Structures are given as structure tokens and as C-alpha cells.
Coordinates of C-alpha atoms in Angstrom, one line a residue:
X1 CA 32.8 -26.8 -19.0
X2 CA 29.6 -29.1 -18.6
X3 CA 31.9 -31.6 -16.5
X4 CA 32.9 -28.6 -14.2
X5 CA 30.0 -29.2 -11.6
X6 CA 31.9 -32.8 -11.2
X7 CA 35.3 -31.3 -10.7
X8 CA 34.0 -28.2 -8.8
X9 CA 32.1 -30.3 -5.8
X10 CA 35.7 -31.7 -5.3
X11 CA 36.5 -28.3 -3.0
X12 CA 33.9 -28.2 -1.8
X13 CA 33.9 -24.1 -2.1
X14 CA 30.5 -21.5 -2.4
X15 CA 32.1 -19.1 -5.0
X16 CA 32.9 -22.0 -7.1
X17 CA 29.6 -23.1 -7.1
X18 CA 28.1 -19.9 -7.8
X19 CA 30.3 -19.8 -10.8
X20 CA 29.3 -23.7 -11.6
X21 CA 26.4 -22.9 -13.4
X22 CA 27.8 -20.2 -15.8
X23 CA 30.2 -21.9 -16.9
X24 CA 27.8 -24.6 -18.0
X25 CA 25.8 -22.1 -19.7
X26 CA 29.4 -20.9 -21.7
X27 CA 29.7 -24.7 -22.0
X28 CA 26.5 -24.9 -24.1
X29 CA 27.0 -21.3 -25.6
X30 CA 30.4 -22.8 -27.4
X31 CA 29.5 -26.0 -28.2
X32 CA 26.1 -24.8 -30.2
X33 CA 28.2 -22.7 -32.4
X34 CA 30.8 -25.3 -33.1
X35 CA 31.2 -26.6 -36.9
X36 CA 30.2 -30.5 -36.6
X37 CA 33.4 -32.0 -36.2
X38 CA 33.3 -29.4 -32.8
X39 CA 30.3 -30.9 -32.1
X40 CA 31.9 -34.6 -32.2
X41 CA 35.3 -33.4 -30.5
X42 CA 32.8 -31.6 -27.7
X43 CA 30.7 -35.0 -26.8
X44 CA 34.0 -36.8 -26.9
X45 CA 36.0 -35.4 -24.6
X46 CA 32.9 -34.9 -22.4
X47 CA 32.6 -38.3 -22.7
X48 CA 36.1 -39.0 -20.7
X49 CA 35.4 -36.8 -18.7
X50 CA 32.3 -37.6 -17.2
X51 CA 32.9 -41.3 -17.4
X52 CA 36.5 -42.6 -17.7
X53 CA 36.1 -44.4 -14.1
X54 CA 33.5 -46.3 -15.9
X55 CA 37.0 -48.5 -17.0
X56 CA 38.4 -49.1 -13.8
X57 CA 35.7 -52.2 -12.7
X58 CA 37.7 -53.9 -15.8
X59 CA 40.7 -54.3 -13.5
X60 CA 38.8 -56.7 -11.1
X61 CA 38.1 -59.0 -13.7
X62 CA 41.7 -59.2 -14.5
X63 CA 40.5 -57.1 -17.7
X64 CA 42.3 -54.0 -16.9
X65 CA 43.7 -54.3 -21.1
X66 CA 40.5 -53.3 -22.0
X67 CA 40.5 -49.8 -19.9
X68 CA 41.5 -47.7 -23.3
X69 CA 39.1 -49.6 -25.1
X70 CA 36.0 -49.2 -23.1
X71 CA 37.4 -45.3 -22.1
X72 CA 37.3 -44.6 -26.6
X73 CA 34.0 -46.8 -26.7
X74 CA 32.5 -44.6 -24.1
X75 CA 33.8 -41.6 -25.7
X76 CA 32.2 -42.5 -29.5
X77 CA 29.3 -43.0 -28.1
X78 CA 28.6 -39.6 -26.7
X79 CA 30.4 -37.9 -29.6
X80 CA 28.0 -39.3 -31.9
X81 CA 25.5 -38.0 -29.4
X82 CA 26.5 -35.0 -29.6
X83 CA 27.4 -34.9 -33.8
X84 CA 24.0 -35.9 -34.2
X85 CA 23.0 -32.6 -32.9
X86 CA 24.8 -30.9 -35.1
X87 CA 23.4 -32.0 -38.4
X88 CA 20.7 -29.0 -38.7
X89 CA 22.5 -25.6 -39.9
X90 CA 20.6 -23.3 -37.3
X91 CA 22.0 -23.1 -34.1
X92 CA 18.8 -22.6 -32.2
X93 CA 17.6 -26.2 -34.1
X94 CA 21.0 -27.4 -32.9
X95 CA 20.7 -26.3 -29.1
X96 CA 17.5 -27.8 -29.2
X97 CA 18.5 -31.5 -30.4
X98 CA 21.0 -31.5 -28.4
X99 CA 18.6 -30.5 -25.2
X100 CA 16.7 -33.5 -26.3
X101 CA 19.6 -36.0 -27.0
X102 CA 20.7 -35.2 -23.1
X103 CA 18.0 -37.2 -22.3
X104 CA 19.5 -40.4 -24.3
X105 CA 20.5 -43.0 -22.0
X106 CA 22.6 -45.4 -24.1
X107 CA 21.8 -49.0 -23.4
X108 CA 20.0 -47.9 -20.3
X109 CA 22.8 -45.9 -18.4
X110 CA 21.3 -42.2 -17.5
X111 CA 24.0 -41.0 -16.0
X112 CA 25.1 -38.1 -18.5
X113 CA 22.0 -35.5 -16.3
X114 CA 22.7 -31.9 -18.1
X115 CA 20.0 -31.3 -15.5
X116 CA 22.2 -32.3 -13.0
X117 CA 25.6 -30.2 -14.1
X118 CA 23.0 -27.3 -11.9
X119 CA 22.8 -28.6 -8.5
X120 CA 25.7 -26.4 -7.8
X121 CA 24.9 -22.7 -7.4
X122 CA 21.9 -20.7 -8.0
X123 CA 19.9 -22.6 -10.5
X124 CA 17.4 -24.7 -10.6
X125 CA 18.1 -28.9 -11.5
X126 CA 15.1 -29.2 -13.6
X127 CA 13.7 -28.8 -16.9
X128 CA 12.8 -25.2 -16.4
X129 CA 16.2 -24.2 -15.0
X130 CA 18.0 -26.0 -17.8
X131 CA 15.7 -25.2 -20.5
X132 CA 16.3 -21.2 -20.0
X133 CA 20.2 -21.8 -19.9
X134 CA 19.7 -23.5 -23.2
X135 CA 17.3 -20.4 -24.5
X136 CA 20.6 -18.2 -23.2
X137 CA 22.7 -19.8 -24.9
X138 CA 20.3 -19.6 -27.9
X139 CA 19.3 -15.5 -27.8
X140 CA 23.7 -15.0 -27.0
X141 CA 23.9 -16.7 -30.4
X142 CA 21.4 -14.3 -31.9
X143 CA 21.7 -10.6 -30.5
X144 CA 24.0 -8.7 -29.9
X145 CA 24.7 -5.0 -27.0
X146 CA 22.5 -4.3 -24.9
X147 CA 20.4 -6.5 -26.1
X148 CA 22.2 -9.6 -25.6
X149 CA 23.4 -8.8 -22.2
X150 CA 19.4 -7.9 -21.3
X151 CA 18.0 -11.2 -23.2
X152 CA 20.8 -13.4 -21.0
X153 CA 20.0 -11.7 -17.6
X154 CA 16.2 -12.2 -17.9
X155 CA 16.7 -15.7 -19.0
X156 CA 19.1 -16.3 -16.0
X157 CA 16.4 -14.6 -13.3
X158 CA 13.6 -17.5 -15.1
X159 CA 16.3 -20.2 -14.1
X160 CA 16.5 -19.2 -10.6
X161 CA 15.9 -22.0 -7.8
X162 CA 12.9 -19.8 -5.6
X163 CA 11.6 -22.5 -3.8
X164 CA 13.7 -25.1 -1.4
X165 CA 11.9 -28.6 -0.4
X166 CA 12.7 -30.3 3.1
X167 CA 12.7 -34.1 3.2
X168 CA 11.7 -36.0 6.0
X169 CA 13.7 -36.8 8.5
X170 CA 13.6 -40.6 10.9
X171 CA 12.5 -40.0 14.0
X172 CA 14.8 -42.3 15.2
X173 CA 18.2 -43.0 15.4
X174 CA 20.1 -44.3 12.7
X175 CA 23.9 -45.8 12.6
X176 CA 24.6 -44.5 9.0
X177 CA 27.9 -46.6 8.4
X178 CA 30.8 -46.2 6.5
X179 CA 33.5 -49.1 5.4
X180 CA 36.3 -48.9 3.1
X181 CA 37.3 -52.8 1.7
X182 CA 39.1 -52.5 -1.6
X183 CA 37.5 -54.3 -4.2
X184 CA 40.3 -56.6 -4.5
X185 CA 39.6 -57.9 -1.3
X186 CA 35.7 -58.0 -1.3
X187 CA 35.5 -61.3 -2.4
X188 CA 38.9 -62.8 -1.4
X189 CA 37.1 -66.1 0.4
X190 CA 40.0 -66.7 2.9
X191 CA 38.9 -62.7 4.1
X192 CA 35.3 -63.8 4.2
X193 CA 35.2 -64.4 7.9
X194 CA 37.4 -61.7 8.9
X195 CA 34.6 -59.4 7.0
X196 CA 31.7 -60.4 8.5
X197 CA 33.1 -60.3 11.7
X198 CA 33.9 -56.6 11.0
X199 CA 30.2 -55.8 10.1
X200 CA 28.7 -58.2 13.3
X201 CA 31.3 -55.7 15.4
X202 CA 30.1 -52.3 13.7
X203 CA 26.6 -53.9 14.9
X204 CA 27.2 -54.6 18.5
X205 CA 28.7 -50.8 18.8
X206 CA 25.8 -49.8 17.3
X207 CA 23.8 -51.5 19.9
X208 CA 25.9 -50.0 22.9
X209 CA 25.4 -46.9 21.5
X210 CA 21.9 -47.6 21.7
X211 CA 21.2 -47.1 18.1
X212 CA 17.4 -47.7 16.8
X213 CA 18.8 -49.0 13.4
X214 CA 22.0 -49.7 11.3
X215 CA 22.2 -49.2 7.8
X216 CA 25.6 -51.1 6.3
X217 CA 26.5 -50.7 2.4
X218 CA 26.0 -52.4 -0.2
X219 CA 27.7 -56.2 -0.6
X220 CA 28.5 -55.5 3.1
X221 CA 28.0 -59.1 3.6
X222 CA 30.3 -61.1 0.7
X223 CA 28.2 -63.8 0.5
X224 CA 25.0 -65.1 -0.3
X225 CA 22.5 -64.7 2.6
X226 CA 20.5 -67.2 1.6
X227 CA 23.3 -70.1 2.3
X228 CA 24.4 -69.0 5.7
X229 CA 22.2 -70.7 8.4
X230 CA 24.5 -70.2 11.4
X231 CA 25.0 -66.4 10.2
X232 CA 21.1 -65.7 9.7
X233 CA 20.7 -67.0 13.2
X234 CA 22.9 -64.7 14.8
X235 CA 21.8 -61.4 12.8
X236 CA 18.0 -62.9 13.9
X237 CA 19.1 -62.5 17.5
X238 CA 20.9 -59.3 17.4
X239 CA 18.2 -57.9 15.7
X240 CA 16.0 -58.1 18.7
X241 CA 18.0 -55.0 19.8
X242 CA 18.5 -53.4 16.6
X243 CA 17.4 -53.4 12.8
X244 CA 19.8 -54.3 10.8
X245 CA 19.5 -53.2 6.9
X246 CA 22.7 -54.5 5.1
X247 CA 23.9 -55.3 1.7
X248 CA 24.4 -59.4 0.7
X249 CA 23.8 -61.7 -2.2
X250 CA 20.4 -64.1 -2.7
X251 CA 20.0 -67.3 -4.8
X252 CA 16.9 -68.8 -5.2
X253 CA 15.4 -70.8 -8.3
X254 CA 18.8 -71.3 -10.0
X255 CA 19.0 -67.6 -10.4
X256 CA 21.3 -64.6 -8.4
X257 CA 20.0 -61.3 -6.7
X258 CA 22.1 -58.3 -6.0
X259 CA 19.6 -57.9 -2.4
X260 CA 18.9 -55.7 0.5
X261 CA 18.0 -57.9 4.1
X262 CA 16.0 -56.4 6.9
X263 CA 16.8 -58.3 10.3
X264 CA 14.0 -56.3 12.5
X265 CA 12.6 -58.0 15.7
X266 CA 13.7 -61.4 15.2
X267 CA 12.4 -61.9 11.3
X268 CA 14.1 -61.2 8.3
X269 CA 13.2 -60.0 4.6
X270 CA 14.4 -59.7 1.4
X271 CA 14.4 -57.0 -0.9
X272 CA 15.9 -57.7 -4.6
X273 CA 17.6 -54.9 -6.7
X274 CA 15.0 -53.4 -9.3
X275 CA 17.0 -51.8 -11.9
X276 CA 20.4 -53.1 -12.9
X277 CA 23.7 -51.9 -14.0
X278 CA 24.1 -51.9 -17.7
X279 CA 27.1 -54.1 -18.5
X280 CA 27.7 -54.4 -14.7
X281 CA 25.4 -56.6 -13.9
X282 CA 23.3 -57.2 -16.7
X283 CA 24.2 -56.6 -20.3
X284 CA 21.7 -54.9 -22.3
X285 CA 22.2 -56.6 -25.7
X286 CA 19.9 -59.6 -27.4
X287 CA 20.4 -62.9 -26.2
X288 CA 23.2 -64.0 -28.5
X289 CA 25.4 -60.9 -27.6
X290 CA 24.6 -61.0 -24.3
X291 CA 25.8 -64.9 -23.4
X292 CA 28.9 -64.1 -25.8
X293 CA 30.1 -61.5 -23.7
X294 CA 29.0 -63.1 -20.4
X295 CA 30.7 -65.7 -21.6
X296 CA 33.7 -64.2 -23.2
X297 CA 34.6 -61.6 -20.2
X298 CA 32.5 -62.6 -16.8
X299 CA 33.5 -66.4 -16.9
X300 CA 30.4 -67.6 -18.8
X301 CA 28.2 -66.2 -15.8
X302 CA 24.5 -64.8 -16.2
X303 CA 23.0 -61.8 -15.5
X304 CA 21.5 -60.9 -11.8
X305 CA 18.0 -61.6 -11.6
X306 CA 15.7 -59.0 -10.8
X307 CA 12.5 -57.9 -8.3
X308 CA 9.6 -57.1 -10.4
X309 CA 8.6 -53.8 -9.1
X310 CA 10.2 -51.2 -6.4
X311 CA 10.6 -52.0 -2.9
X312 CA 9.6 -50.5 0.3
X313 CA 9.7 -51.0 4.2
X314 CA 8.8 -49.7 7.6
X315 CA 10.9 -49.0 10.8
X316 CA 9.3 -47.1 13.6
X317 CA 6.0 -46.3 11.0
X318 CA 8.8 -44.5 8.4
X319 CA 8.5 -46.0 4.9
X320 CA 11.4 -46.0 3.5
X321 CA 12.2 -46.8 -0.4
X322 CA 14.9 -49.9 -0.5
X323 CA 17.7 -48.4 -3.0
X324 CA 20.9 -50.5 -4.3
X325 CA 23.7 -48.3 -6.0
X326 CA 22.9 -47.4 -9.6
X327 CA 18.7 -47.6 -9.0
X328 CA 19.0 -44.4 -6.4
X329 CA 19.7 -42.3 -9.4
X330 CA 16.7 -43.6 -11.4
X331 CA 13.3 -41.5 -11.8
X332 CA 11.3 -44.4 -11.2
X333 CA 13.0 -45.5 -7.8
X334 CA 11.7 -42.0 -6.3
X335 CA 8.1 -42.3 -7.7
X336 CA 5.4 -42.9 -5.4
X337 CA 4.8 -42.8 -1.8
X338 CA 7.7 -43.5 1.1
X339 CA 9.0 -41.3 3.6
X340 CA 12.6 -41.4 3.1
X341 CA 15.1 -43.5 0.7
X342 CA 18.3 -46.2 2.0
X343 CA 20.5 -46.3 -0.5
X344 CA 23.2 -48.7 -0.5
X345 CA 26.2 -48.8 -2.7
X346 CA 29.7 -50.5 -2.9
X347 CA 31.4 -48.1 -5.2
X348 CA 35.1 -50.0 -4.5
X349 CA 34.5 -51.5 -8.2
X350 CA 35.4 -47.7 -9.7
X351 CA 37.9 -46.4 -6.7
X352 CA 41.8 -47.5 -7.2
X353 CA 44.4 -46.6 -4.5
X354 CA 47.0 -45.1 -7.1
X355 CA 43.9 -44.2 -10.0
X356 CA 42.0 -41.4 -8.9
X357 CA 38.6 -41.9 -9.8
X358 CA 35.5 -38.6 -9.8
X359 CA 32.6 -41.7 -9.7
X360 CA 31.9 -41.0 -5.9
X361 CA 31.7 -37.0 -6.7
X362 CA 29.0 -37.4 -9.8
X363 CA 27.1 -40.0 -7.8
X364 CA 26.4 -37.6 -5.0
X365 CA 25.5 -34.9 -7.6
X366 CA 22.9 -36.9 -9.4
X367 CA 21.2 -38.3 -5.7
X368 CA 21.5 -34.6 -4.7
X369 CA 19.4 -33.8 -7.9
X370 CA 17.0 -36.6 -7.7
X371 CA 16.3 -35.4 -3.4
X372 CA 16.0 -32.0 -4.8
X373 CA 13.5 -33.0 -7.8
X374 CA 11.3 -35.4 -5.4
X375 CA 11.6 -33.4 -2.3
X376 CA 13.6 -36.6 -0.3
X377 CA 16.2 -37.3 1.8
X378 CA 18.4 -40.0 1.1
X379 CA 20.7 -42.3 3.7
X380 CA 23.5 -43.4 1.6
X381 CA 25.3 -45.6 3.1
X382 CA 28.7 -46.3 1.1
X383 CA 31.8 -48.9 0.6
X384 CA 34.7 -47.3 -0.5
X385 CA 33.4 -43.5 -0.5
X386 CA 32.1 -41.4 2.0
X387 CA 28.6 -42.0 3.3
X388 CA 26.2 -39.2 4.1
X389 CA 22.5 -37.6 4.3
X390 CA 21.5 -36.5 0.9
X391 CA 18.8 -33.3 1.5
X392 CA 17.7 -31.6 -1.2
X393 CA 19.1 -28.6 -2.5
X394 CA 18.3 -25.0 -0.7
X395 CA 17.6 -21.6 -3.1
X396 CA 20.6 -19.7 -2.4
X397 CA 18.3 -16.5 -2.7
X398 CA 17.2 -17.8 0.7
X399 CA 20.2 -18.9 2.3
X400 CA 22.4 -17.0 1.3
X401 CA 20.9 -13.3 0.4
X402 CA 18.2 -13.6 2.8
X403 CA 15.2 -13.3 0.3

């Protein structure tokens, strides 16, 4: 019940939705009454749920053994979460822990959002609008009649999205692109050229089509920017017509970046990835654990290197906020002042063409919430999945009951 928001968005359906956030609530309602091996069993099996995808980047390191084993390690993880709530005997002490536990992020990954599970339907993805489901939950638990029934209904009204934000929008035009290279392919070096003549093409229409700017996903560009004179040169000159935001690698100083490049008016910039991928790109251990497993799984290589702080630019006087894949659903990427956010992500390292995979579905959820919590529209720009304009969400007392 508290994955049902992922599986739910899949159709895409309003009654659904509606019904999203209720069955969260019964979610919570169960699980807070379990004995503690329920508790366990509960944060297990949410655990695959939620994250099982997390397994399939293990096949394109010829690791795809290891699936089961990083599926159960994922799995313990959240069970113990979720068991550790259940240690005191009340059940209003236990809903409470396990409020507070939600907002664990193991080893720095965030994505379990219980804040999140109500960006479908009528409540709001916040503190308040989870913290009165929780105090449902709790008062169901409690009384009983009329009581009950009354206690739930108020607590529901509290939760209530009343207020809808509008994010910017560009006042320009944007080519919001959309490319789907398997991940098996990505870095295939006899496809390299073949690749980048795909993105120079999706360029050029953009230019016919008199585009302002063209935003291209993550790693669109499978090489390192930084080493490609003759290829600099030419996204230098078509920029004259366009700018070009795209995904590529950096190397400078011995040391890798996962980057961003804006080619805008015949100069080029550089903006490095902030927050990193626990175990994806960095591995969030001390630094004896962390050069074992580099070396013992990722061919003894090191960890990206990082920008120091956030990064923002301008196109046509709109600031935008520079986002790579995993740092769009960060609080701190969406602090501070900018107009509207690029993201960029290459989310082929989760998809599998026989596998299906709910990664794409919970991503969107979680940029929906952050655009609803910070009031900002997001351009995400996607290999692999779809790409799309991220608003935030709209109080379906407004829009759809007319109050």
C-alpha cells in the first residue's frame, strides 16, 4: 500500500489517484499495529518494491549475479528501518518513529519520500499533509464509532492540498529532447561516432525549427568533452544559432566529472554534478571500503569528482538551476534563487528491454513533489524514459470541484 502511488501513476487514471492517498493512509494504519516481525516483513517487502530496479545497473558491469544480492541487501536495510520502529509497545510512539525514520536516507540515498507516496490525489506532499495521515492512522488505532470515523474525516480535511503554486515558465523556446540508447550501447566506442552524429542532427532540426535552445539528456555526448577539440569547435559554431545544454564527461586534474556544457553564443561552460549517486558514482563508505569495492566491482576506478556548491546559468535573463539525474530530487538542489530547473538524466542504467523496471515512474513522482514543495518547474530532459515539463502539483478542490 505505501508503493501504490508508484504503481498507480503507471495508468495514468484520476479515480486511482484519488484513491492513492487512502490507501497509503490504510498502509500506515496496518503497518502501526503489526507485532514487530510485521514491522520487519512491512519495510521488507517495501523495500522491493520501491527499489528492486536499483539491481538492474549491475548488469552493465557484467555483475548481473549480484542482482538478488543487492535486491535482499536493499530489502534488510529498510526492514530494519522499519523493525526499529517497532521496538516501543504503544502504537502512537510507534507511528511516530517510524514518521521520523522516513526521513533516514541510508548512505545518502533519499529516495524512500513517504511525503512523496501523496503527490497523487487530494493531499498535500508535505509535512503537514503527511503528518495528519499519520495522526489518522494514530486516532483509527485509538477510538472507535462515530468517533473514529469523525477523528479520521477531520484529520483528512487538515491534509488537504488548498493552495496550488505556478512555476515559471521560459519565455522562449525550448527543444526539450528525448533519446532512447540502451545502456549497452552508450559506451560501445565503435557507436561513438554514430552517437554524436545523432545528437549534432537533433541540433541542426532544432535550428530549422528555429528553436531558442536545446536541452539533450544526460551522458548525451559519450565522451569526455574536455578531449574533443574538433567536436568543441563545431558545437562553438552551431551555437551561434542556438544554445545547446547537453550531458558529457570532464577530466581535469587527474580527476572525472559527471558535467553539464552550455554552448551559448560561441563560448562554452562547464557545470559539474553537485551531489552524487551513492554506490553509482561514488561509494559512501571510509576509504578502505571504498577503494575495495571500487576496486573489486568497477575495475579499480575512483569515484567522480564533484563541484563544490550548486550551479546556475542564464538564457534569455532566465536563471535556471543546472540539475544531473539523482541531484534534481535533492532539497538542497531547489534552495535558493533561479527561475526554472534543467534536469538531465540518463536513466538507461535501470531500464532493460525484457526487465520491466518502475525507476522512470518514482523519479517523476519525487521531481513532481520537489516542483510542488519549491513552487518550480522542471525541464527534464531524459535517456531511455520519457522526457517532460515537471509543474507542480494543482489542489484538486480547485480543479476539479471548482472551490
Amino acid at each position: 500500500m505505501l508503493a501504490n502511488f508508484i504503481y498507480f501513476s503507471i495508468f495514468e487514471n484520476f479515480w486511482l489517484s484519488f484513491v492513492s492517498p487512502f490507501l497509503t493512509f490504510l498502509g500506515i494504519y496496518i503497518i502501526i499495529n503489526l507485532d514487530r516481525a510485521g514491522f520487519f516483513w512491512a519495510g521488507f517487502f517495501t523495500g522491493i518494491l520501491w527499489f528492486y530496479w536499483i539491481s538492474f545497473s549491475f548488469i552493465y558491469y557484467d555483475l548481473a549475479w549480484l542482482m538478488p544480492v543487492v535486491i535482499l541487501g536493499i530489502s534488510l536495510i529498510y526492514g530494519l528501518i522499519f523493525l526499529a520502529a517497532s521496538f516501543p509497545s504503544f502504537v502512537a510512539l510507534r507511528a511516530i518513529l517510524l514518521f521520523v525514520f522516513s526521513y533516514i536516507a541510508p548512505f545518502g540515498f533519499n529516495w524512500f519520500n513517504l511525503e512523496a507516496t501523496l503527490v497523487l490525489g487530494a493531499f498535500e506532499p508535505s509535512v503537514r499533509g503527511l503528518g495528519f495521515v499519520f495522526l489518522a492512522a494514530i486516532l483509527a488505532s485509538y477510538l472507535k464509532g462515530a468517533f473514529k470515523l469523525l477523528a479520521i474525516l477531520l484529520c483528512f480535511v487538515c491534509a488537504l492540498q488548498f493552495k496550488s503554486a505556478s512555476g515559471a515558465n521560459l519565455p522562449f523556446s525550448l527543444e526539450l529532447t528525448n533519446t532512447k540508447i540502451e545502456q549497452t550501447n552508450r559506451w560501445n566506442k565503435d557507436l561513438k561516432n554514430e552517437q554524436v552524429d545523432e545528437i549534432l542532427a537533433l541540433i541542426q532540426q532544432a535550428i530549422t525549427a528555429k528553436k531558442d535552445a536545446i536541452l539533450l539528456p544526460e551522458s548525451a555526448l559519450p565522451l569526455f568533452i574536455t578531449h574533443e577539440r574538433f567536436l568543441r569547435q563545431r558545437l562553438l559554431e552551431l551555437s551561434k544559432d542556438i544554445a545547446i545544454i547537453s550531458g558529457a564527461l570532464a577530466h581535469e586534474n587527474e580527476q572525472n566529472f559527471n558535467s553539464a556544457f552550455l554552448f551559448k553564443d560561441g563560448e562554452m561552460l562547464r557545470f559539474d554534478k553537485h551531489i552524487l549517486v551513492p554506490f553509482g558514482e561514488e561509494i559512501p563508505l571510509p576509504k578502505f571500503a571504498k577503494n575495495f569495492i571500487n576496486k573489486l566491482f568497477y575495475d579499480g576506478a575512483s569515484d567522480f569528482a564533484t563541484a563544490k556548491k550548486v550551479s546556475d546559468y542564464e538564457i534569455k535573463g532566465v536563471k535556471i538551476r543546472n540539475a544531473i539525474c539523482y541531484e534534481a530530487t535533492t532539497n538542497e538542489l531547489h534552495k535558493g534563487e533561479f527561475d526554472v530547473m534543467f534536469a538531465i538524466s540518463n536513466n538507461g542504467w535501470f531500464l532493460h528491454k525484457i526487465l520491466p523496471s518502475t525507476q522512470p515512474i518514482l523519479q517523476r513522482n519525487l521531481l513532481k513533489y520537489y516542483a510542488t514543495k519549491y513552487g518550480k518547474t522542471i525541464y527534464h530532459s531524459v535517456n531511455g524514459s520519457n522526457s517532460e515539463i515537471i509543474a507542480p502539483k494543482q489542489s484538486l478542490l480547485k480543479g476539479k470541484f471548482g472551490l
